[in-house]
Amino acid sequence: MQQYETESHVTFSIKGQKVYSAIDESYGSPTYEKLIRRHYPTTEQVILTDALAEYRKAMMQENTTFSELLEVNEMLFCLLESGNYRVSLKKIFPTYGETHVFSQFSTEKFLKASVDLYYEWLDNDSVYMDSCVRFMLPTQGKELIAEKTLEDYRKKPFLGRGVVLGYIGFLGCLLDGHHKATVAYERQQALECLVIEKLEQKKVIEPITPEKLVEEVFFNGRTAQLPTVEDYCYIRYLMEERTITTHKKMLLLCEQVIKEQVVLQEGQLDCLFLYCQVFTERELPRLYQLTKKYQYKDIRYSYFEKLSSVGNSEQIDEIMLDYLIYDEYDNLAVTKICDEYFERVL
């Protein structure tokens, strides 16, 4: 993202070639297939044709495994610059986009990406943080959308998958799957997409303000545990509530909570669990005794979900076993987390 004084200019590029610009609509992706063919000119055409056929087949079949999806997208991965990436399957909502690609076939419907909707989903108890609403921007122009292809997709109960490259906030760049996304837009539903996000390794510097916390990434060496933008917003909520601006003060708050010198509300305690998971894993086990005293099952679930993700140790083993004995299977969701933990580490 290039930041100017009065606006944010979102651009995406591959191998230095711009494929999308949020304010210059003359830039558009030449479609996924043409992009691959353009960057593999020396590869035999029959090999490219077979590889792209396997790609289309895998992306359309509902029972395709995640490993198979990674395999058929290998040629795309090779075009990305060196670095750490997180690849995941997510439900992404098509929005109107700069060129109004999706909405041109559904004038009576309107689905626009908005900050309000983003935070509405954050507050929805039934939606976990990693499932927060996300949107895609189209990279192809209207002239590349074929009505016949749309008609074919309209007959399909499962639309297949798209490919989304990069994320800034809650907006991603749709690299492939514009026909699928258009039909998903008509149905007012999300499209399953293979999402490729580059992870930047940065160092957290103290003191740190809540605003800076949103921008910085604390990289602890396990890419699967990198916090999302939703995580940062959640942590920032606690820091603002407690007027905290440094990690030192956050650690002091943690110590005060453990010693029961400070009592947090349910939502604030959940934020503290998340903070410890991201920035100071060693504090998480110390919070276990506190969770026993809270009557909220959601608090215990949140705690054990985060505890099980930080790896295994004798201390964590003891906590998991103690909980199974203490809980007496009263909270089946937490019991499941403990059982799965032991299945994984034993």
mmCIF file of C-alpha atoms in Angstrom:
data_model
loop_
_atom_site.group_PDB
_atom_site.id
_atom_site.type_symbol
_atom_site.label_atom_id
_atom_site.label_comp_id
_atom_site.label_asym_id
_atom_site.label_seq_id
_atom_site.Cartn_x
_atom_site.Cartn_y
_atom_site.Cartn_z
ATOM 1 C CA MET A 1 0.000 0.000 0.000
ATOM 2 C CA GLN A 2 1.308 3.407 -0.982
ATOM 3 C CA GLN A 3 0.116 6.082 1.438
ATOM 4 C CA TYR A 4 -0.459 9.651 0.277
ATOM 5 C CA GLU A 5 -1.597 12.704 2.227
ATOM 6 C CA THR A 6 -5.229 12.500 1.151
ATOM 7 C CA GLU A 7 -5.759 8.899 0.039
ATOM 8 C CA SER A 8 -4.515 5.322 0.188
ATOM 9 C CA HIS A 9 -3.429 3.859 -3.125
ATOM 10 C CA VAL A 10 -3.728 0.066 -3.155
ATOM 11 C CA THR A 11 -1.650 -1.742 -5.773
ATOM 12 C CA PHE A 12 -0.622 -5.357 -6.325
ATOM 13 C CA SER A 13 2.202 -6.588 -8.525
ATOM 14 C CA ILE A 14 3.882 -9.853 -9.505
ATOM 15 C CA LYS A 15 7.560 -9.930 -10.495
ATOM 16 C CA GLY A 16 7.543 -6.139 -10.543
ATOM 17 C CA GLN A 17 4.642 -6.017 -13.002
ATOM 18 C CA LYS A 18 1.593 -4.151 -11.765
ATOM 19 C CA VAL A 19 -1.536 -6.298 -12.063
ATOM 20 C CA TYR A 20 -4.000 -4.127 -10.185
ATOM 21 C CA SER A 21 -4.412 -0.496 -9.192
ATOM 22 C CA ALA A 22 -7.285 0.783 -7.089
ATOM 23 C CA ILE A 23 -7.292 4.220 -8.744
ATOM 24 C CA ASP A 24 -5.956 3.494 -12.244
ATOM 25 C CA GLU A 25 -8.406 1.082 -13.862
ATOM 26 C CA SER A 26 -6.247 0.657 -16.976
ATOM 27 C CA TYR A 27 -4.305 -1.910 -14.952
ATOM 28 C CA GLY A 28 -6.070 -5.238 -14.858
ATOM 29 C CA SER A 29 -5.061 -8.865 -14.561
ATOM 30 C CA PRO A 30 -4.770 -10.634 -17.928
ATOM 31 C CA THR A 31 -6.563 -13.581 -16.253
ATOM 32 C CA TYR A 32 -4.835 -16.275 -14.244
ATOM 33 C CA GLU A 33 -4.113 -18.505 -17.249
ATOM 34 C CA LYS A 34 -2.557 -15.754 -19.356
ATOM 35 C CA LEU A 35 -0.517 -14.626 -16.356
ATOM 36 C CA ILE A 36 0.981 -18.106 -16.011
ATOM 37 C CA ARG A 37 1.634 -18.450 -19.744
ATOM 38 C CA ARG A 38 3.267 -15.006 -19.885
ATOM 39 C CA HIS A 39 5.782 -15.828 -17.149
ATOM 40 C CA TYR A 40 6.613 -19.353 -18.353
ATOM 41 C CA PRO A 41 7.332 -18.641 -22.057
ATOM 42 C CA THR A 42 10.048 -21.297 -22.366
ATOM 43 C CA THR A 43 7.930 -24.113 -20.940
ATOM 44 C CA GLU A 44 6.452 -26.490 -23.513
ATOM 45 C CA GLN A 45 2.851 -25.536 -24.292
ATOM 46 C CA VAL A 46 1.579 -29.061 -23.755
ATOM 47 C CA ILE A 47 3.025 -29.035 -20.221
ATOM 48 C CA LEU A 48 1.426 -25.667 -19.472
ATOM 49 C CA THR A 49 -1.908 -26.799 -20.910
ATOM 50 C CA ASP A 50 -1.916 -29.959 -18.787
ATOM 51 C CA ALA A 51 -0.871 -28.034 -15.652
ATOM 52 C CA LEU A 52 -3.626 -25.442 -16.130
ATOM 53 C CA ALA A 53 -6.197 -28.173 -16.781
ATOM 54 C CA GLU A 54 -5.236 -29.828 -13.475
ATOM 55 C CA TYR A 55 -5.478 -26.427 -11.782
ATOM 56 C CA ARG A 56 -9.011 -25.794 -13.077
ATOM 57 C CA LYS A 57 -10.137 -29.315 -12.146
ATOM 58 C CA ALA A 58 -8.800 -29.097 -8.602
ATOM 59 C CA MET A 59 -10.241 -25.627 -7.996
ATOM 60 C CA MET A 60 -13.710 -26.774 -9.114
ATOM 61 C CA GLN A 61 -13.997 -30.048 -7.195
ATOM 62 C CA GLU A 62 -15.531 -29.667 -3.746
ATOM 63 C CA ASN A 63 -13.620 -32.636 -2.281
ATOM 64 C CA THR A 64 -10.151 -31.435 -3.347
ATOM 65 C CA THR A 65 -7.721 -31.600 -0.423
ATOM 66 C CA PHE A 66 -5.724 -28.606 0.759
ATOM 67 C CA SER A 67 -2.470 -30.342 -0.263
ATOM 68 C CA GLU A 68 -3.821 -30.812 -3.779
ATOM 69 C CA LEU A 69 -4.753 -27.130 -3.949
ATOM 70 C CA LEU A 70 -1.224 -26.176 -2.958
ATOM 71 C CA GLU A 71 0.217 -28.503 -5.593
ATOM 72 C CA VAL A 72 -1.823 -27.152 -8.514
ATOM 73 C CA ASN A 73 -0.955 -23.564 -7.525
ATOM 74 C CA GLU A 74 2.795 -24.206 -7.442
ATOM 75 C CA MET A 75 3.395 -22.287 -10.686
ATOM 76 C CA LEU A 76 1.761 -19.215 -9.160
ATOM 77 C CA PHE A 77 3.765 -19.564 -5.942
ATOM 78 C CA CYS A 78 6.966 -19.565 -8.008
ATOM 79 C CA LEU A 79 6.089 -16.096 -9.315
ATOM 80 C CA LEU A 80 5.993 -14.603 -5.817
ATOM 81 C CA GLU A 81 9.045 -12.854 -4.450
ATOM 82 C CA SER A 82 11.041 -14.660 -1.780
ATOM 83 C CA GLY A 83 9.601 -14.404 1.708
ATOM 84 C CA ASN A 84 7.242 -15.956 4.244
ATOM 85 C CA TYR A 85 3.650 -16.489 3.157
ATOM 86 C CA ARG A 86 0.502 -17.776 4.827
ATOM 87 C CA VAL A 87 -1.764 -19.766 2.474
ATOM 88 C CA SER A 88 -5.264 -20.572 3.701
ATOM 89 C CA LEU A 89 -8.818 -21.290 2.577
ATOM 90 C CA LYS A 90 -11.262 -18.558 3.544
ATOM 91 C CA LYS A 91 -14.797 -17.510 2.722
ATOM 92 C CA ILE A 92 -14.483 -14.136 0.961
ATOM 93 C CA PHE A 93 -17.354 -11.821 0.034
ATOM 94 C CA PRO A 94 -17.256 -10.210 -3.428
ATOM 95 C CA THR A 95 -17.719 -6.447 -3.229
ATOM 96 C CA TYR A 96 -18.549 -4.018 -6.013
ATOM 97 C CA GLY A 97 -14.879 -3.277 -6.791
ATOM 98 C CA GLU A 98 -13.470 -0.212 -8.531
ATOM 99 C CA THR A 99 -14.823 -1.344 -11.907
ATOM 100 C CA HIS A 100 -18.167 -2.612 -10.597
ATOM 101 C CA VAL A 101 -17.449 -5.988 -12.176
ATOM 102 C CA PHE A 102 -19.580 -8.087 -9.866
ATOM 103 C CA SER A 103 -22.583 -5.800 -9.541
ATOM 104 C CA GLN A 104 -23.127 -5.150 -13.255
ATOM 105 C CA PHE A 105 -25.224 -8.314 -13.541
ATOM 106 C CA SER A 106 -27.190 -7.722 -10.335
ATOM 107 C CA THR A 107 -28.339 -4.117 -10.268
ATOM 108 C CA GLU A 108 -31.001 -4.860 -7.659
ATOM 109 C CA LYS A 109 -28.413 -6.164 -5.169
ATOM 110 C CA PHE A 110 -25.611 -4.308 -3.487
ATOM 111 C CA LEU A 111 -22.792 -5.690 -1.353
ATOM 112 C CA LYS A 112 -20.194 -3.133 -0.401
ATOM 113 C CA ALA A 113 -17.162 -3.661 1.813
ATOM 114 C CA SER A 114 -17.503 -1.514 4.890
ATOM 115 C CA VAL A 115 -15.766 -0.925 8.182
ATOM 116 C CA ASP A 116 -19.147 -1.074 9.928
ATOM 117 C CA LEU A 117 -19.839 -4.597 8.687
ATOM 118 C CA TYR A 118 -16.277 -5.622 9.520
ATOM 119 C CA TYR A 119 -16.692 -4.636 13.170
ATOM 120 C CA GLU A 120 -20.219 -6.026 13.340
ATOM 121 C CA TRP A 121 -18.701 -9.438 12.655
ATOM 122 C CA LEU A 122 -16.003 -8.841 15.250
ATOM 123 C CA ASP A 123 -18.701 -8.456 17.887
ATOM 124 C CA ASN A 124 -20.705 -11.482 16.741
ATOM 125 C CA ASP A 125 -20.355 -14.158 19.441
ATOM 126 C CA SER A 126 -20.937 -17.000 17.000
ATOM 127 C CA VAL A 127 -18.073 -15.977 14.717
ATOM 128 C CA TYR A 128 -14.483 -16.662 15.736
ATOM 129 C CA MET A 129 -11.835 -14.013 15.159
ATOM 130 C CA ASP A 130 -10.202 -15.810 12.224
ATOM 131 C CA SER A 131 -13.581 -16.040 10.480
ATOM 132 C CA CYS A 132 -14.054 -12.281 10.424
ATOM 133 C CA VAL A 133 -15.785 -10.948 7.324
ATOM 134 C CA ARG A 134 -13.399 -10.305 4.415
ATOM 135 C CA PHE A 135 -13.928 -8.842 0.963
ATOM 136 C CA MET A 136 -12.280 -9.112 -2.456
ATOM 137 C CA LEU A 137 -11.564 -6.532 -5.140
ATOM 138 C CA PRO A 138 -11.802 -7.622 -8.805
ATOM 139 C CA THR A 139 -8.755 -7.279 -11.059
ATOM 140 C CA GLN A 140 -10.478 -8.003 -14.376
ATOM 141 C CA GLY A 141 -12.594 -5.614 -16.405
ATOM 142 C CA LYS A 142 -16.206 -6.084 -17.487
ATOM 143 C CA GLU A 143 -15.156 -7.003 -21.013
ATOM 144 C CA LEU A 144 -13.637 -10.259 -19.746
ATOM 145 C CA ILE A 145 -16.875 -11.441 -18.089
ATOM 146 C CA ALA A 146 -18.774 -13.786 -20.440
ATOM 147 C CA GLU A 147 -22.531 -14.204 -19.996
ATOM 148 C CA LYS A 148 -22.401 -17.820 -21.217
ATOM 149 C CA THR A 149 -19.814 -18.707 -18.573
ATOM 150 C CA LEU A 150 -21.968 -17.048 -15.938
ATOM 151 C CA GLU A 151 -24.960 -19.129 -17.032
ATOM 152 C CA ASP A 152 -22.888 -22.293 -16.644
ATOM 153 C CA TYR A 153 -21.872 -21.316 -13.099
ATOM 154 C CA ARG A 154 -25.435 -20.380 -12.155
ATOM 155 C CA LYS A 155 -26.371 -24.040 -12.616
ATOM 156 C CA LYS A 156 -23.726 -25.230 -10.153
ATOM 157 C CA PRO A 157 -24.495 -25.630 -6.425
ATOM 158 C CA PHE A 158 -20.741 -25.453 -5.656
ATOM 159 C CA LEU A 159 -19.062 -22.610 -7.519
ATOM 160 C CA GLY A 160 -15.487 -23.759 -7.011
ATOM 161 C CA ARG A 161 -12.738 -21.599 -5.570
ATOM 162 C CA GLY A 162 -11.020 -18.354 -6.411
ATOM 163 C CA VAL A 163 -7.503 -17.112 -5.669
ATOM 164 C CA VAL A 164 -7.007 -13.996 -3.539
ATOM 165 C CA LEU A 165 -3.563 -12.413 -3.356
ATOM 166 C CA GLY A 166 -2.560 -10.169 -0.471
ATOM 167 C CA TYR A 167 -4.628 -8.449 2.199
ATOM 168 C CA ILE A 168 -4.800 -4.870 3.427
ATOM 169 C CA GLY A 169 -7.260 -4.590 6.298
ATOM 170 C CA PHE A 170 -10.351 -6.495 5.173
ATOM 171 C CA LEU A 171 -9.765 -6.120 1.395
ATOM 172 C CA GLY A 172 -7.948 -8.642 -0.814
ATOM 173 C CA CYS A 173 -7.110 -8.765 -4.514
ATOM 174 C CA LEU A 174 -9.036 -11.411 -6.529
ATOM 175 C CA LEU A 175 -6.524 -12.879 -8.963
ATOM 176 C CA ASP A 176 -8.704 -15.651 -10.373
ATOM 177 C CA GLY A 177 -12.379 -16.617 -10.182
ATOM 178 C CA HIS A 178 -14.226 -13.509 -11.386
ATOM 179 C CA HIS A 179 -17.096 -15.459 -12.969
ATOM 180 C CA LYS A 180 -17.497 -17.506 -9.781
ATOM 181 C CA ALA A 181 -17.395 -14.332 -7.689
ATOM 182 C CA THR A 182 -20.021 -12.660 -9.885
ATOM 183 C CA VAL A 183 -22.454 -15.539 -9.339
ATOM 184 C CA ALA A 184 -21.585 -15.564 -5.619
ATOM 185 C CA TYR A 185 -22.413 -11.849 -5.598
ATOM 186 C CA GLU A 186 -25.802 -12.596 -7.181
ATOM 187 C CA ARG A 187 -26.454 -15.187 -4.494
ATOM 188 C CA GLN A 188 -25.264 -12.757 -1.800
ATOM 189 C CA GLN A 189 -22.868 -15.370 -0.443
ATOM 190 C CA ALA A 190 -19.147 -15.705 0.124
ATOM 191 C CA LEU A 191 -16.833 -17.512 -2.290
ATOM 192 C CA GLU A 192 -14.299 -20.007 -0.984
ATOM 193 C CA CYS A 193 -10.847 -18.740 -1.948
ATOM 194 C CA LEU A 194 -7.245 -19.803 -1.632
ATOM 195 C CA VAL A 195 -5.769 -16.758 0.101
ATOM 196 C CA ILE A 196 -2.060 -15.936 -0.210
ATOM 197 C CA GLU A 197 -0.794 -13.390 2.337
ATOM 198 C CA LYS A 198 2.792 -12.251 2.618
ATOM 199 C CA LEU A 199 4.135 -12.120 6.168
ATOM 200 C CA GLU A 200 6.599 -9.404 7.045
ATOM 201 C CA GLN A 201 9.173 -10.079 9.753
ATOM 202 C CA LYS A 202 9.505 -7.054 11.987
ATOM 203 C CA LYS A 203 10.766 -6.345 15.456
ATOM 204 C CA VAL A 204 8.545 -4.859 18.135
ATOM 205 C CA ILE A 205 10.149 -1.811 19.689
ATOM 206 C CA GLU A 206 9.207 -0.314 23.058
ATOM 207 C CA PRO A 207 7.559 1.957 23.902
ATOM 208 C CA ILE A 208 4.644 1.055 21.663
ATOM 209 C CA THR A 209 1.388 2.949 21.267
ATOM 210 C CA PRO A 210 -1.944 1.278 20.420
ATOM 211 C CA GLU A 211 -1.748 2.870 16.949
ATOM 212 C CA LYS A 212 1.735 1.480 16.394
ATOM 213 C CA LEU A 213 0.676 -1.933 17.651
ATOM 214 C CA VAL A 214 -1.761 -2.249 14.762
ATOM 215 C CA GLU A 215 1.071 -1.659 12.272
ATOM 216 C CA GLU A 216 3.824 -3.779 13.816
ATOM 217 C CA VAL A 217 4.100 -7.545 13.437
ATOM 218 C CA PHE A 218 5.688 -9.575 16.203
ATOM 219 C CA PHE A 219 7.249 -12.564 14.454
ATOM 220 C CA ASN A 220 8.026 -15.450 16.806
ATOM 221 C CA GLY A 221 9.315 -17.923 14.229
ATOM 222 C CA ARG A 222 6.105 -19.945 13.797
ATOM 223 C CA THR A 223 4.300 -18.534 10.797
ATOM 224 C CA ALA A 224 1.060 -20.330 11.688
ATOM 225 C CA GLN A 225 0.850 -18.264 14.883
ATOM 226 C CA LEU A 226 1.233 -14.819 13.361
ATOM 227 C CA PRO A 227 -1.592 -12.593 14.613
ATOM 228 C CA THR A 228 -4.193 -11.295 12.192
ATOM 229 C CA VAL A 229 -5.336 -7.699 11.878
ATOM 230 C CA GLU A 230 -8.398 -8.716 13.926
ATOM 231 C CA ASP A 231 -6.078 -9.862 16.717
ATOM 232 C CA TYR A 232 -4.377 -6.478 16.780
ATOM 233 C CA CYS A 233 -7.707 -4.646 16.884
ATOM 234 C CA TYR A 234 -8.778 -6.866 19.781
ATOM 235 C CA ILE A 235 -5.555 -6.240 21.718
ATOM 236 C CA ARG A 236 -5.829 -2.531 21.040
ATOM 237 C CA TYR A 237 -9.308 -2.553 22.580
ATOM 238 C CA LEU A 238 -7.868 -3.727 25.907
ATOM 239 C CA MET A 239 -4.955 -1.255 25.789
ATOM 240 C CA GLU A 240 -7.295 1.659 25.170
ATOM 241 C CA GLU A 241 -9.713 0.508 27.880
ATOM 242 C CA ARG A 242 -6.879 0.382 30.415
ATOM 243 C CA THR A 243 -4.997 3.422 29.014
ATOM 244 C CA ILE A 244 -1.899 1.284 28.348
ATOM 245 C CA THR A 245 0.758 2.288 25.812
ATOM 246 C CA THR A 246 3.732 -0.022 26.447
ATOM 247 C CA HIS A 247 4.452 -3.739 26.713
ATOM 248 C CA LYS A 248 5.926 -3.158 30.165
ATOM 249 C CA LYS A 249 2.574 -1.892 31.405
ATOM 250 C CA MET A 250 0.753 -4.787 29.745
ATOM 251 C CA LEU A 251 2.998 -7.263 31.565
ATOM 252 C CA LEU A 252 2.347 -5.394 34.815
ATOM 253 C CA LEU A 253 -1.402 -5.697 34.203
ATOM 254 C CA CYS A 254 -0.980 -9.424 33.599
ATOM 255 C CA GLU A 255 0.869 -9.778 36.904
ATOM 256 C CA GLN A 256 -1.816 -7.822 38.749
ATOM 257 C CA VAL A 257 -4.569 -9.992 37.240
ATOM 258 C CA ILE A 258 -2.743 -13.198 38.205
ATOM 259 C CA LYS A 259 -2.391 -11.959 41.795
ATOM 260 C CA GLU A 260 -6.069 -10.865 41.694
ATOM 261 C CA GLN A 261 -5.122 -7.275 42.437
ATOM 262 C CA VAL A 262 -7.062 -6.286 39.310
ATOM 263 C CA VAL A 263 -10.316 -7.889 38.134
ATOM 264 C CA LEU A 264 -11.044 -7.776 34.411
ATOM 265 C CA GLN A 265 -14.372 -8.133 32.676
ATOM 266 C CA GLU A 266 -14.915 -11.231 30.550
ATOM 267 C CA GLY A 267 -14.056 -9.536 27.236
ATOM 268 C CA GLN A 268 -10.982 -7.842 28.693
ATOM 269 C CA LEU A 269 -9.679 -11.119 30.095
ATOM 270 C CA ASP A 270 -10.095 -12.737 26.686
ATOM 271 C CA CYS A 271 -8.007 -9.886 25.229
ATOM 272 C CA LEU A 272 -5.317 -10.558 27.820
ATOM 273 C CA PHE A 273 -5.195 -14.238 26.824
ATOM 274 C CA LEU A 274 -4.701 -13.181 23.209
ATOM 275 C CA TYR A 275 -1.989 -10.687 24.162
ATOM 276 C CA CYS A 276 -0.057 -13.374 26.040
ATOM 277 C CA GLN A 277 -0.445 -15.823 23.155
ATOM 278 C CA VAL A 278 1.025 -13.295 20.701
ATOM 279 C CA PHE A 279 3.669 -11.530 22.764
ATOM 280 C CA THR A 280 4.531 -13.530 25.886
ATOM 281 C CA GLU A 281 3.579 -17.198 25.810
ATOM 282 C CA ARG A 282 5.264 -17.941 29.144
ATOM 283 C CA GLU A 283 2.547 -15.977 30.965
ATOM 284 C CA LEU A 284 -0.328 -18.098 29.634
ATOM 285 C CA PRO A 285 0.165 -21.103 31.988
ATOM 286 C CA ARG A 286 0.207 -18.738 34.965
ATOM 287 C CA LEU A 287 -3.346 -17.660 34.141
ATOM 288 C CA TYR A 288 -4.800 -21.158 34.453
ATOM 289 C CA GLN A 289 -5.844 -20.983 38.115
ATOM 290 C CA LEU A 290 -7.681 -17.749 37.370
ATOM 291 C CA THR A 291 -9.837 -19.384 34.693
ATOM 292 C CA LYS A 292 -11.133 -21.879 37.251
ATOM 293 C CA LYS A 293 -12.729 -19.056 39.210
ATOM 294 C CA TYR A 294 -14.633 -17.632 36.249
ATOM 295 C CA GLN A 295 -18.037 -19.202 35.717
ATOM 296 C CA TYR A 296 -18.104 -18.372 32.008
ATOM 297 C CA LYS A 297 -17.485 -21.436 29.840
ATOM 298 C CA ASP A 298 -16.490 -19.208 26.924
ATOM 299 C CA ILE A 299 -13.570 -17.872 28.967
ATOM 300 C CA ARG A 300 -12.232 -21.348 29.628
ATOM 301 C CA TYR A 301 -12.676 -22.309 25.980
ATOM 302 C CA SER A 302 -10.818 -19.199 24.824
ATOM 303 C CA TYR A 303 -7.994 -19.837 27.279
ATOM 304 C CA PHE A 304 -7.451 -23.485 26.352
ATOM 305 C CA GLU A 305 -7.754 -22.769 22.646
ATOM 306 C CA LYS A 306 -4.853 -20.313 22.930
ATOM 307 C CA LEU A 307 -2.873 -22.488 25.343
ATOM 308 C CA SER A 308 -3.024 -25.493 22.997
ATOM 309 C CA SER A 309 -1.609 -23.425 20.125
ATOM 310 C CA VAL A 310 1.657 -22.391 21.810
ATOM 311 C CA GLY A 311 3.319 -25.805 21.657
ATOM 312 C CA ASN A 312 3.768 -28.468 24.315
ATOM 313 C CA SER A 313 5.715 -28.601 27.568
ATOM 314 C CA GLU A 314 5.501 -30.460 30.878
ATOM 315 C CA GLN A 315 3.785 -27.458 32.396
ATOM 316 C CA ILE A 316 1.102 -27.371 29.716
ATOM 317 C CA ASP A 317 0.726 -31.159 29.918
ATOM 318 C CA GLU A 318 -0.016 -30.821 33.634
ATOM 319 C CA ILE A 319 -2.583 -28.079 33.031
ATOM 320 C CA MET A 320 -4.402 -30.064 30.362
ATOM 321 C CA LEU A 321 -4.501 -33.171 32.554
ATOM 322 C CA ASP A 322 -5.555 -31.203 35.634
ATOM 323 C CA TYR A 323 -8.409 -29.653 33.700
ATOM 324 C CA LEU A 324 -9.687 -33.021 32.484
ATOM 325 C CA ILE A 325 -9.815 -34.184 36.097
ATOM 326 C CA TYR A 326 -11.189 -30.920 37.485
ATOM 327 C CA ASP A 327 -13.840 -30.330 34.813
ATOM 328 C CA GLU A 328 -15.343 -33.835 34.871
ATOM 329 C CA TYR A 329 -16.415 -33.421 31.230
ATOM 330 C CA ASP A 330 -18.755 -30.572 32.086
ATOM 331 C CA ASN A 331 -17.406 -28.425 29.241
ATOM 332 C CA LEU A 332 -17.230 -30.740 26.230
ATOM 333 C CA ALA A 333 -15.671 -28.117 23.948
ATOM 334 C CA VAL A 334 -12.681 -27.665 26.268
ATOM 335 C CA THR A 335 -12.454 -31.397 26.891
ATOM 336 C CA LYS A 336 -12.152 -31.867 23.131
ATOM 337 C CA ILE A 337 -9.287 -29.346 22.998
ATOM 338 C CA CYS A 338 -7.442 -31.202 25.790
ATOM 339 C CA ASP A 339 -7.996 -34.594 24.164
ATOM 340 C CA GLU A 340 -6.765 -33.321 20.797
ATOM 341 C CA TYR A 341 -3.739 -31.787 22.500
ATOM 342 C CA PHE A 342 -2.675 -35.131 23.979
ATOM 343 C CA GLU A 343 -3.368 -36.939 20.705
ATOM 344 C CA ARG A 344 -1.011 -34.485 19.030
ATOM 345 C CA VAL A 345 1.863 -34.516 21.524
ATOM 346 C CA LEU A 346 1.901 -38.110 22.737
#
